[in-house]
Amino acid sequence: MRSDYPWTASPFIVSAPMAKIAMPKLAVAVSKAGGIGFIAAGYHSDHLEDLLEEAENLLEGDEGTPPTVERCTTETPNPKFVPVGVGFITWSASLEKTLPTFTRYCPAAVWLFAPPKDFRDLIPWANKIREATAGRTKIWVQVGGVADAAKVVETIHPDVIVVQGLDAGGHSLARGASIVPLVPEIRDKLLELCPTPERRPDILAAGGISDCRGVAAAMALGAQGCVLGTRFLASPEAMIARGYQRALLDACDGGVSTVRTSIYDKVRDIHGWPEAYDGRGLKNKTFSDHVGGLSEVRNRELYREELNRGDEGYGPDGRLTTYAGTGVGLIRDVAPAGDIVKSLRDGARRILRGEYRTKL
Amino acid sequence: MRSDYPWTASPFIVSAPMAKIAMPKLAVAVSKAGGIGFIAAGYHSDHLEDLLEEAENLLEGDEGTPPTVERCTTETPNPKFVPVGVGFITWSASLEKTLPTFTRYCPAAVWLFAPPKDFRDLIPWANKIREATAGRTKIWVQVGGVADAAKVVETIHPDVIVVQGLDAGGHSLARGASIVPLVPEIRDKLLELCPTPERRPDILAAGGISDCRGVAAAMALGAQGCVLGTRFLASPEAMIARGYQRALLDACDGGVSTVRTSIYDKVRDIHGWPEAYDGRGLKNKTFSDHVGGLSEVRNRELYREELNRGDEGYGPDGRLTTYAGTGVGLIRDVAPAGDIVKSLRDGARRILRGEYRTKL
């Protein structure tokens, strides 16, 4: 992997493209620390060009910054290379609208998530982005199952497969397994489908990982690195309400304090997610009232009223959506994103080198 | 841990007490290979004495057998020590009925699962078994959450906490997290509650682990070893129908091919599980008909008819209950239980020593 992202170090630490939250500041901080930061293009991609411009400005003139020197080899005038990734919710986002931005900015990677119907819907995304950037923007595809991974590899030939387990916060498949069985089974499948190492996609594990122990575990399972979302929500670089961050720090026992549901979308008038998906968030009044039989219409009204409470609207007695993974209980401080990257990487290395290990 | 189970080696490999399936042959094979095998006393415990007698016979006169020499220090005449564990479904099993068996056979460990209402229900189990065996039978308690683990540690002072994630096959909490966040968060909680290492319970991880990569991951997360159920179903020592085993080998993509449900109990007239529990098994006709609206009464009738089909009644088009965890796709052969133990242990050691590891 490192040759595609020469500023990075192993294990690869990636910040997830969390809609509305993962903006250039967070992505750049993660890439600067030797990870790969993602900007969320999210449901729409109207401001993607501005976001990449902002990322470039944040990177420029700063010592110890990932190299932006290597340029795209397309014939477009003045192509750049921005060492961050961009994530799309593909059932909603527009490929055509964003293609010129790829040509102009050439982000390091594009992360394709949640096609409207079938993974084949992603073929044009992969082909046209490759074409627009002469292959410089690497294609990452997120999956949550083994058959899906095989389908993606056979049709899209991605550079990276993001394997998301059902511990993950925010949107993912409503049903499935954790990374514990998923990563090794997908790894075996890739060995079978792509016997040549050069053509084999790398695997990044996502879901439930909050500290260096999770990173080390993912490596032991066969991943080349990890994607973390919830952990980076607790960084000053995340675009996130203080009430949201406080609720994350207060939460523990994530298997109990979070839940997978679609009500957190519905109260915010977000519609259109393919049926197989829902989102994991901290349990709050929106959820308990929903379970208690409150109508969606009334729940939405109460949600809108709650918005006026600002930071007070978060937490178990609040109503505002607080997406978080089951690893939320391991997050006990707000830390700079770059420090998070380094501590995950250094800690995982220590574990894998045996320093923490039970004597065998 | 090793001082309590001197025949074992690290990482600790344990075969789960799977009701009706984990009988003396399997438990003894696992313990003989340096793991800890469990016999399922299950819902009732009528034949526990016979089972421990059988285990002892299997152990006796065999070279390279775990030591049974150290005897209980109770005053009961001729107390033995059987180097296997015994597992109870405590909402259903009777403590009083089985206590004399503990005094007589002194199994290495007792595994307490699913109290009727509260973990405090397990206090008499722990106290009386400790008393009956002068503390030689170690107390293991299974939990699926951080708060539960804290409660158990504070009230029961167990020797081992089995941390079961929601990838697990068979019965477990219907909702929760995988071992990825559970093991480290529970580990941190134990460090806080039991600052003295000697008084701190060991952690064994369960759920979704099928090969050495899962074992290594669990160690990286902070566990002292692993419990495997589904993997040992595919051993000749398991008391299991061939059709069941074949269905396991045929299954892959366990997050998709298995499901958590209570219908697999209901069609077999098993009632009484506390509300928080259900079971994970391979999807089959019983499940799809249930989702399709078939009445429980009719589903049960069809189940009974299906029993006549024997081995043919298993698989996606069958109706017979086939409990399995999400790691089922990693199981590709039936192997002797002792070989499974050794390959898990040796493989995990290799990974943890860095032989398989991506170059850091």
XYZ file of C-alpha atoms in Angstrom:
720
model
C 0.000 0.000 0.000
C 2.715 2.474 0.906
C 3.818 3.020 -2.679
C 0.363 4.397 -3.508
C 0.400 6.705 -0.473
C 4.083 7.421 0.044
C 3.580 9.727 3.057
C 1.966 6.959 5.105
C 3.354 4.464 7.575
C 2.140 1.004 8.563
C -0.238 0.081 10.102
C -2.361 2.326 7.899
C -4.633 4.558 9.944
C -7.548 6.085 8.103
C -10.191 8.565 9.242
C -13.616 7.702 7.828
C -15.538 10.087 5.544
C -18.272 10.871 8.070
C -20.964 12.961 6.394
C -20.885 16.639 7.392
C -18.202 15.971 10.044
C -15.091 14.819 8.174
C -14.061 18.071 6.533
C -10.631 19.219 5.248
C -9.204 20.078 8.687
C -9.669 16.547 9.979
C -8.562 14.867 6.758
C -5.431 16.982 6.483
C -4.487 16.439 10.141
C -4.722 12.669 9.658
C -2.718 12.673 6.417
C -0.102 14.960 7.954
C 0.416 12.414 10.721
C 1.121 9.675 8.189
C -2.401 8.329 7.934
C -4.978 8.844 5.206
C -7.652 11.376 5.999
C -10.961 11.375 4.153
C -13.220 14.273 3.318
C -16.913 13.419 3.216
C -18.492 14.409 -0.061
C -21.487 12.691 1.499
C -24.944 12.682 0.004
C -24.257 15.480 -2.432
C -20.995 16.771 -3.667
C -21.769 20.370 -4.385
C -18.819 21.841 -2.547
C -16.228 19.185 -3.210
C -14.010 21.508 -5.209
C -13.994 24.091 -2.406
C -13.215 21.364 0.094
C -10.241 20.082 -1.869
C -9.048 23.633 -2.393
C -9.257 24.156 1.362
C -7.353 20.918 1.971
C -4.647 22.046 -0.389
C -4.359 25.390 1.351
C -4.076 23.681 4.709
C -1.294 21.519 3.350
C 0.667 24.210 1.574
C 3.631 25.940 3.093
C 3.589 23.681 6.100
C 6.712 21.812 7.072
C 6.507 18.056 7.414
C 3.559 17.881 5.074
C 2.769 14.918 2.817
C 4.201 15.416 -0.655
C 1.896 17.061 -3.139
C 4.671 17.351 -5.718
C 3.925 14.372 -7.898
C 1.367 15.518 -10.379
C -1.310 13.718 -12.303
C -0.227 12.637 -15.722
C -3.458 13.634 -17.416
C -3.362 16.317 -20.012
C -5.512 18.653 -17.992
C -3.621 21.841 -17.302
C -2.115 22.160 -13.854
C -3.307 18.922 -12.296
C -2.578 18.596 -8.604
C -2.398 15.722 -6.210
C -4.051 16.111 -2.831
C -2.951 13.473 -0.315
C -6.390 12.965 1.197
C -9.308 10.817 0.140
C -12.898 11.688 -0.719
C -15.882 9.555 0.317
C -19.199 9.290 -1.513
C -22.565 7.871 -0.541
C -23.077 6.635 -4.059
C -26.849 6.040 -4.081
C -27.218 9.759 -3.616
C -24.117 11.499 -4.990
C -23.549 12.429 -8.617
C -20.548 11.070 -10.468
C -20.875 13.350 -13.489
C -20.998 16.471 -11.374
C -17.791 15.642 -9.539
C -15.635 14.258 -12.322
C -14.079 17.623 -13.295
C -13.025 18.054 -9.653
C -11.184 14.744 -9.783
C -9.352 15.846 -12.904
C -8.390 19.120 -11.305
C -7.431 17.986 -7.809
C -6.632 14.313 -8.071
C -7.295 13.251 -4.471
C -5.308 10.223 -3.300
C -8.350 7.968 -3.075
C -12.077 7.819 -3.589
C -14.190 5.758 -1.205
C -17.356 4.376 -2.753
C -20.100 3.379 -0.343
C -23.668 2.101 -0.625
C -24.556 1.791 -4.325
C -28.265 2.235 -5.063
C -28.914 -1.357 -6.089
C -25.871 -3.401 -6.894
C -22.115 -3.128 -6.758
C -22.140 -3.023 -10.564
C -23.532 0.498 -10.157
C -20.004 1.422 -9.085
C -18.322 0.344 -12.318
C -18.763 3.751 -14.007
C -17.504 5.477 -10.849
C -14.339 3.413 -10.845
C -13.717 3.620 -14.585
C -14.387 7.308 -15.041
C -12.439 8.401 -11.983
C -9.508 6.268 -13.093
C -9.739 7.852 -16.502
C -10.052 11.374 -15.137
C -6.980 11.015 -12.941
C -4.903 8.642 -15.067
C -5.239 6.117 -12.280
C -3.717 8.385 -9.647
C -6.874 8.441 -7.537
C -7.127 4.964 -6.026
C -10.466 3.220 -5.861
C -11.678 2.122 -2.434
C -14.925 0.199 -2.061
C -16.672 -0.533 1.214
C -18.280 -3.930 1.789
C -19.818 -5.759 4.732
C -19.791 -9.349 3.532
C -17.698 -11.974 1.786
C -19.882 -12.479 -1.298
C -20.066 -8.706 -1.745
C -16.283 -8.464 -1.518
C -15.914 -11.125 -4.207
C -18.407 -9.358 -6.458
C -16.588 -6.055 -6.053
C -13.186 -7.555 -6.758
C -14.407 -9.302 -9.873
C -16.207 -6.319 -11.372
C -14.397 -3.224 -10.124
C -10.854 -4.391 -9.332
C -10.554 -1.907 -6.467
C -7.252 -0.921 -4.917
C -8.643 -1.211 -1.402
C -11.538 -3.098 0.139
C -12.848 -1.459 3.295
C -14.336 -4.287 5.363
C -16.922 -2.846 7.703
C -18.177 -4.956 10.598
C -21.457 -4.384 12.334
C -19.853 -2.656 15.318
C -19.458 0.409 13.130
C -21.161 3.667 13.983
C -23.282 5.559 11.499
C -24.472 3.855 8.351
C -23.632 0.291 7.445
C -25.387 -2.958 6.669
C -28.158 -3.563 9.196
C -27.159 -7.219 9.570
C -23.833 -8.932 9.347
C -20.743 -10.001 11.210
C -17.950 -8.159 12.965
C -14.483 -7.832 11.497
C -13.407 -10.893 13.543
C -14.632 -13.398 10.954
C -15.062 -10.954 8.057
C -11.447 -9.882 7.597
C -9.899 -13.378 7.500
C -12.647 -14.847 5.311
C -12.409 -11.956 2.840
C -8.622 -12.198 2.944
C -8.831 -15.880 1.986
C -11.277 -15.065 -0.789
C -8.924 -12.417 -2.202
C -6.007 -14.858 -2.143
C -8.149 -17.202 -4.205
C -9.464 -14.579 -6.641
C -6.218 -12.626 -7.040
C -3.280 -15.014 -6.781
C -0.875 -12.303 -7.984
C -0.057 -10.070 -4.995
C 0.283 -6.938 -7.144
C -3.306 -7.247 -8.324
C -4.749 -8.076 -4.914
C -6.658 -5.282 -3.153
C -5.531 -4.303 0.315
C -7.927 -4.788 3.188
C -8.740 -2.130 5.737
C -10.872 -3.077 8.722
C -13.600 -0.813 10.099
C -16.075 -1.151 12.946
C -15.562 -1.154 16.709
C -11.908 -0.076 16.637
C -11.128 2.785 19.011
C -7.620 2.252 20.258
C -4.340 0.571 19.416
C -5.535 -2.827 20.621
C -8.217 -2.843 17.951
C -5.671 -1.828 15.324
C -3.324 -4.635 16.360
C -6.224 -7.098 16.316
C -7.203 -6.043 12.788
C -3.611 -6.602 11.656
C -3.584 -10.058 13.274
C -6.810 -10.840 11.392
C -5.080 -10.043 8.110
C -5.870 -6.379 7.409
C -3.248 -3.902 6.260
C -4.724 -1.187 8.429
C -7.836 0.278 9.978
C -10.495 2.859 9.453
C -11.783 4.693 12.521
C -14.784 6.981 12.649
C -16.019 7.417 16.201
C -12.500 7.889 17.595
C -11.912 10.864 15.264
C -15.240 12.433 16.267
C -13.470 13.151 19.551
C -10.867 15.419 17.952
C -10.875 19.223 17.755
C -10.579 18.938 13.965
C -13.982 17.236 13.582
C -16.877 19.497 12.562
C -19.075 18.409 15.409
C -21.227 19.946 18.130
C -19.709 20.040 21.591
C -22.818 18.334 22.926
C -22.217 15.450 20.522
C -18.603 15.124 21.661
C -19.598 15.264 25.310
C -22.185 12.509 24.760
C -19.465 10.341 23.195
C -17.104 10.828 26.128
C -19.901 10.091 28.612
C -20.967 6.864 26.889
C -19.602 3.448 27.771
C -20.510 -0.193 27.110
C -21.198 0.485 23.446
C -22.992 -2.801 22.801
C -25.612 -1.627 25.291
C -25.536 2.154 24.850
C -25.735 2.154 21.041
C -28.312 0.655 18.716
C -28.776 0.030 15.003
C -31.920 1.717 13.734
C -33.255 3.825 10.886
C -35.253 6.193 13.090
C -32.262 8.538 13.437
C -32.412 9.161 9.675
C -36.156 9.435 9.521
C -36.442 12.191 12.125
C -33.950 14.211 10.110
C -35.851 13.686 6.863
C -33.079 11.638 5.321
C -34.705 9.162 2.973
C -33.455 6.906 0.228
C -30.917 4.644 1.914
C -31.035 1.223 0.259
C -33.050 -1.196 2.374
C -30.073 -3.193 3.593
C -28.619 -0.246 5.516
C -29.333 1.454 8.791
C -27.252 3.440 11.257
C -25.764 2.847 14.699
C -26.010 5.635 17.237
C -26.230 6.261 20.964
C -29.645 5.397 22.353
C -31.645 8.496 23.230
C -35.228 9.744 23.551
C -35.814 9.610 19.803
C -35.133 5.889 19.903
C -36.939 5.053 23.140
C -40.038 6.980 22.053
C -39.895 5.225 18.687
C -39.784 1.838 20.412
C -42.548 3.024 22.705
C -44.800 3.613 19.707
C -44.470 7.360 19.078
C -45.402 8.218 15.481
C -42.644 9.166 13.081
C -44.352 12.468 12.351
C -44.459 13.448 16.021
C -40.923 12.186 16.588
C -39.718 14.403 13.753
C -41.524 17.412 15.206
C -39.912 16.811 18.582
C -36.541 16.438 16.868
C -36.927 19.823 15.221
C -37.848 21.438 18.520
C -34.859 19.768 20.166
C -32.529 21.428 17.677
C -33.179 24.668 19.538
C -31.589 23.181 22.651
C -28.242 23.023 20.857
C -25.615 21.106 22.802
C -28.210 20.244 25.454
C -30.094 18.170 22.884
C -27.501 15.379 22.949
C -27.126 12.511 25.408
C -29.427 9.749 26.701
C -32.149 12.261 27.623
C -31.784 14.292 24.445
C -33.190 13.668 20.998
C -30.420 14.670 18.577
C -28.811 11.983 16.441
C -25.457 10.907 17.856
C -24.011 8.288 15.546
C -21.323 6.219 17.248
C -19.850 2.743 17.047
C -19.695 0.107 19.786
C -16.120 1.180 20.544
C -17.428 4.454 22.017
C -16.688 3.315 25.583
C -12.971 3.263 24.861
C -12.957 6.960 23.965
C -12.182 8.999 27.042
C -10.715 12.243 25.744
C -10.769 14.731 22.912
C -7.331 14.591 21.309
C -5.777 16.186 18.222
C -6.352 13.942 15.212
C -2.625 13.743 14.481
C -1.931 12.536 18.018
C -4.671 9.934 17.666
C -3.060 8.624 14.466
C 0.377 8.390 16.078
C -0.860 6.767 19.251
C -2.868 4.166 17.304
C 0.089 3.359 15.092
C 2.751 3.308 17.785
C 0.572 1.359 20.196
C -0.336 -1.255 17.603
C 3.324 -1.647 16.691
C 4.222 -2.218 20.325
C 1.542 -4.896 20.671
C 2.554 -6.583 17.432
C 6.183 -6.505 18.433
C 5.189 -8.338 21.568
C 5.874 -5.726 24.191
C 2.410 -5.941 25.713
C 1.872 -9.573 24.941
C 1.151 -12.293 27.448
C 4.247 -14.398 27.624
C 3.879 -17.324 25.244
C -3.977 -18.758 34.345
C -1.587 -21.627 33.798
C -1.090 -22.308 37.482
C -4.797 -23.107 37.819
C -4.717 -25.430 34.799
C -1.159 -26.745 34.786
C -1.607 -28.965 31.718
C -2.451 -25.994 29.495
C -0.334 -23.790 27.265
C -0.803 -20.198 26.175
C -2.794 -18.899 24.329
C -5.551 -20.763 26.169
C -7.831 -22.609 23.816
C -11.188 -23.634 25.208
C -14.020 -25.658 23.683
C -17.421 -24.254 24.625
C -19.998 -26.271 26.585
C -22.445 -26.636 23.689
C -25.648 -28.242 24.950
C -26.014 -31.920 23.932
C -22.925 -31.704 21.700
C -19.956 -31.053 23.999
C -19.684 -34.409 25.715
C -16.709 -36.076 27.452
C -14.977 -37.188 24.241
C -14.683 -33.638 22.940
C -13.775 -32.117 26.297
C -11.097 -34.711 26.981
C -9.578 -34.367 23.495
C -9.271 -30.614 23.982
C -7.756 -30.887 27.461
C -5.358 -33.586 26.280
C -4.068 -31.182 23.647
C -3.273 -28.572 26.281
C -6.556 -26.681 26.073
C -9.521 -26.747 28.415
C -12.445 -28.817 27.215
C -15.923 -28.263 28.576
C -18.720 -30.744 29.058
C -22.201 -29.309 28.657
C -24.369 -30.009 31.677
C -26.782 -27.834 29.735
C -30.389 -27.281 30.739
C -30.488 -30.137 33.214
C -27.690 -31.897 34.866
C -29.120 -35.332 35.438
C -26.229 -37.257 34.004
C -23.363 -35.054 35.052
C -21.850 -37.685 37.316
C -21.852 -40.246 34.499
C -20.305 -37.725 32.168
C -17.465 -36.906 34.546
C -16.936 -40.601 35.191
C -16.708 -41.131 31.432
C -14.249 -38.250 31.124
C -12.100 -39.775 33.820
C -12.115 -43.133 32.110
C -11.108 -41.542 28.839
C -8.232 -39.837 30.599
C -6.991 -42.777 32.594
C -4.171 -44.970 31.472
C -3.424 -42.767 28.522
C 0.063 -41.411 28.016
C 0.503 -37.685 27.693
C -2.667 -37.037 29.608
C -3.266 -33.979 31.750
C -2.416 -34.681 35.386
C -5.304 -35.853 37.509
C -2.978 -36.539 40.401
C -3.514 -33.444 42.482
C -6.538 -34.157 44.567
C -9.137 -31.947 46.151
C -8.362 -31.050 49.713
C -11.927 -31.509 50.930
C -12.589 -34.182 53.478
C -14.802 -36.149 51.145
C -13.382 -39.608 50.697
C -11.514 -40.189 47.469
C -11.951 -36.811 45.815
C -10.678 -36.616 42.277
C -9.705 -33.837 39.972
C -10.914 -33.986 36.403
C -9.074 -31.588 34.080
C -12.134 -30.553 32.126
C -14.776 -27.943 32.796
C -18.543 -28.206 33.127
C -20.981 -25.634 31.721
C -24.432 -24.825 33.070
C -27.356 -22.879 31.660
C -28.156 -21.555 35.093
C -31.739 -20.357 34.593
C -32.639 -23.984 34.035
C -30.084 -26.181 35.820
C -30.177 -27.171 39.469
C -27.286 -26.287 41.730
C -28.386 -28.458 44.648
C -28.715 -31.548 42.482
C -25.199 -31.249 41.142
C -23.250 -30.194 44.218
C -22.388 -33.756 45.342
C -20.940 -34.393 41.885
C -18.625 -31.430 42.307
C -17.429 -32.763 45.639
C -16.804 -36.180 44.154
C -15.190 -35.231 40.829
C -13.858 -31.745 41.246
C -13.841 -30.617 37.608
C -11.253 -27.970 36.762
C -13.829 -25.259 36.144
C -17.519 -24.484 36.128
C -18.917 -22.140 33.518
C -22.012 -20.251 34.608
C -24.196 -18.850 31.855
C -27.524 -17.025 31.654
C -28.845 -16.525 35.201
C -32.649 -16.372 35.417
C -32.829 -12.697 36.388
C -29.655 -11.162 37.636
C -26.009 -12.040 38.022
C -26.585 -12.105 41.785
C -28.449 -15.361 41.154
C -25.010 -16.845 40.557
C -23.630 -16.014 44.013
C -24.852 -19.296 45.572
C -23.463 -21.237 42.611
C -20.034 -19.709 43.072
C -19.971 -19.960 46.858
C -21.280 -23.494 47.171
C -19.129 -24.925 44.395
C -16.067 -23.289 45.905
C -17.010 -24.769 49.250
C -17.706 -28.223 47.815
C -14.337 -28.382 46.067
C -12.217 -26.338 48.474
C -11.756 -23.819 45.692
C -10.265 -26.338 43.273
C -13.078 -25.905 40.756
C -12.547 -22.468 39.276
C -15.522 -20.193 38.660
C -16.046 -18.936 35.115
C -18.858 -16.536 34.327
C -19.998 -15.560 30.848
C -20.942 -11.965 30.100
C -21.749 -9.948 26.998
C -21.292 -6.388 28.224
C -19.063 -4.112 30.277
C -21.556 -3.228 33.025
C -22.399 -6.922 33.413
C -18.713 -7.780 33.721
C -18.297 -5.172 36.460
C -21.334 -6.493 38.325
C -20.035 -10.052 38.127
C -16.569 -9.118 39.307
C -17.906 -7.156 42.245
C -20.353 -9.802 43.449
C -18.914 -13.162 42.423
C -15.150 -12.589 42.135
C -14.874 -15.112 39.315
C -11.588 -16.633 38.224
C -12.409 -16.174 34.566
C -14.719 -13.845 32.663
C -15.822 -15.285 29.336
C -16.528 -12.280 27.122
C -18.960 -13.315 24.422
C -19.436 -11.059 21.420
C -22.498 -11.106 19.233
C -20.789 -13.098 16.480
C -21.216 -16.175 18.660
C -23.274 -19.134 17.539
C -26.015 -20.623 19.688
C -27.338 -18.698 22.662
C -26.063 -15.316 23.699
C -27.365 -11.816 24.273
C -29.616 -10.802 21.398
C -28.001 -7.360 21.210
C -24.496 -6.211 21.910
C -21.047 -5.684 20.517
C -18.366 -7.959 19.142
C -15.232 -8.816 21.074
C -13.409 -6.004 19.216
C -14.556 -3.289 21.637
C -15.775 -5.607 24.430
C -12.486 -7.240 25.371
C -10.425 -4.045 25.712
C -13.169 -2.134 27.517
C -13.748 -4.993 29.962
C -10.006 -5.368 30.400
C -9.738 -1.685 31.358
C -12.656 -2.080 33.752
C -10.974 -5.046 35.457
C -7.726 -3.115 35.824
C -9.729 -0.428 37.596
C -11.774 -2.791 39.790
C -8.974 -5.237 40.623
C -5.685 -3.341 40.796
C -3.939 -6.382 42.294
C -3.080 -8.753 39.427
C -3.564 -11.886 41.553
C -7.180 -10.978 42.231
C -7.971 -9.958 38.661
C -10.040 -12.432 36.618
C -8.628 -13.624 33.337
C -10.498 -12.787 30.155
C -11.357 -15.316 27.490
C -12.870 -14.059 24.255
C -15.719 -15.871 22.490
C -17.672 -15.164 19.332
C -16.653 -15.292 15.687
C -13.269 -16.940 16.232
C -12.634 -19.916 13.968
C -8.937 -19.971 13.225
C -5.579 -18.827 14.534
C -6.044 -15.310 13.206
C -9.034 -14.814 15.491
C -7.065 -16.203 18.427
C -4.174 -13.820 17.762
C -6.614 -10.922 17.432
C -8.223 -11.768 20.774
C -4.792 -11.781 22.401
C -3.978 -8.404 20.847
C -7.263 -7.081 22.268
C -6.155 -8.104 25.737
C -7.626 -11.589 26.284
C -5.631 -14.459 27.758
C -7.212 -16.914 25.370
C -10.278 -17.875 23.390
C -13.359 -19.990 23.509
C -14.486 -21.633 20.277
C -17.773 -23.406 19.711
C -18.553 -23.671 16.011
C -14.995 -24.720 15.103
C -15.234 -27.731 17.457
C -18.589 -28.754 15.984
C -16.521 -29.787 12.966
C -14.576 -32.424 14.888
C -15.216 -36.159 15.041
C -15.411 -35.909 18.841
C -18.510 -33.659 18.760
C -21.847 -35.423 19.332
C -23.414 -34.019 16.228
C -25.387 -35.220 13.213
C -23.426 -35.581 10.006
C -26.001 -33.431 8.261
C -25.298 -30.656 10.775
C -21.550 -30.925 10.150
C -22.033 -30.923 6.395
C -24.195 -27.799 6.620
C -21.405 -26.073 8.565
C -18.779 -26.967 5.980
C -21.044 -25.823 3.153
C -21.804 -22.451 4.748
C -19.808 -19.309 4.103
C -20.184 -15.582 4.684
C -21.492 -16.101 8.206
C -22.796 -12.558 8.647
C -25.193 -13.316 5.800
C -25.794 -17.055 6.198
C -26.521 -16.974 9.947
C -29.124 -15.054 11.895
C -29.989 -14.306 15.513
C -33.512 -15.461 16.314
C -35.542 -17.293 18.925
C -37.570 -19.336 16.425
C -34.986 -22.139 16.465
C -35.752 -22.694 20.158
C -39.489 -22.365 19.787
C -39.845 -25.069 17.132
C -38.010 -27.451 19.447
C -40.240 -26.576 22.408
C -37.425 -24.982 24.333
C -38.927 -22.254 26.464
C -37.733 -20.197 29.379
C -34.658 -18.389 28.097
C -34.460 -14.976 29.781
C -35.722 -12.279 27.452
C -32.316 -10.784 26.682
C -31.113 -13.964 24.935
C -31.629 -15.562 21.577
C -29.577 -17.876 19.389
C -27.537 -17.579 16.201
C -27.874 -20.319 13.627
C -27.675 -20.939 9.897
C -30.673 -19.562 8.048
C -32.994 -22.294 6.863
C -36.645 -22.966 6.033
C -37.723 -22.710 9.663
C -36.444 -19.152 9.704
C -37.613 -18.059 6.253
C -41.105 -19.456 6.871
C -41.157 -17.709 10.249
C -40.256 -14.398 8.600
C -42.828 -15.153 5.913
C -45.551 -15.346 8.551
C -45.919 -19.084 9.182
C -47.471 -19.733 12.590
C -45.281 -21.090 15.337
C -47.584 -24.080 15.780
C -47.314 -25.066 12.124
C -43.584 -24.382 12.071
C -43.169 -26.733 15.032
C -45.201 -29.447 13.287
C -43.061 -29.139 10.179
C -39.953 -29.293 12.358
C -41.105 -32.562 13.887
C -41.810 -34.033 10.477
C -38.385 -32.870 9.301
C -36.722 -34.856 12.067
C -37.621 -37.980 10.081
C -35.390 -36.784 7.252
C -32.349 -37.151 9.494
C -29.198 -35.717 7.951
C -31.217 -34.459 4.979
C -33.085 -32.104 7.292
C -30.104 -29.752 7.621
C -28.921 -27.002 5.306
C -30.544 -23.932 3.722
C -33.466 -25.982 2.394
C -33.887 -28.004 5.565
C -35.657 -27.132 8.790
C -33.456 -28.538 11.564
C -31.736 -26.132 13.934
C -28.094 -25.599 13.016
C -26.584 -23.241 15.537
C -23.387 -21.645 14.245
C -21.413 -18.443 14.708
C -20.464 -15.902 12.060
C -17.038 -17.557 11.784
C -18.635 -20.586 10.096
C -17.238 -19.616 6.688
C -13.697 -20.161 7.912
C -14.409 -23.803 8.744
C -13.553 -25.970 5.785
C -12.821 -29.383 7.239
C -13.669 -31.802 9.996
C -10.513 -32.190 12.065
C -9.678 -33.988 15.315
C -10.295 -31.648 18.252
C -6.720 -32.039 19.483
C -5.351 -30.999 16.091
C -7.656 -27.980 16.105
C -6.313 -26.915 19.501
C -2.708 -27.258 18.398
C -3.201 -25.494 15.097
C -5.015 -22.576 16.782
C -2.297 -22.247 19.383
C 0.686 -22.644 17.086
C -0.808 -20.401 14.426
C -1.627 -17.650 16.908
C 1.882 -17.838 18.328
C 3.359 -17.462 14.852
C 1.222 -14.400 14.171
C 2.019 -12.852 17.536
C 5.699 -13.508 17.035
C 5.435 -11.581 13.805
C 6.083 -14.330 11.297
C 2.937 -13.580 9.290
C 2.862 -9.911 10.005
C 2.951 -7.116 7.468
C 6.328 -5.510 7.729
C 6.075 -2.525 10.043
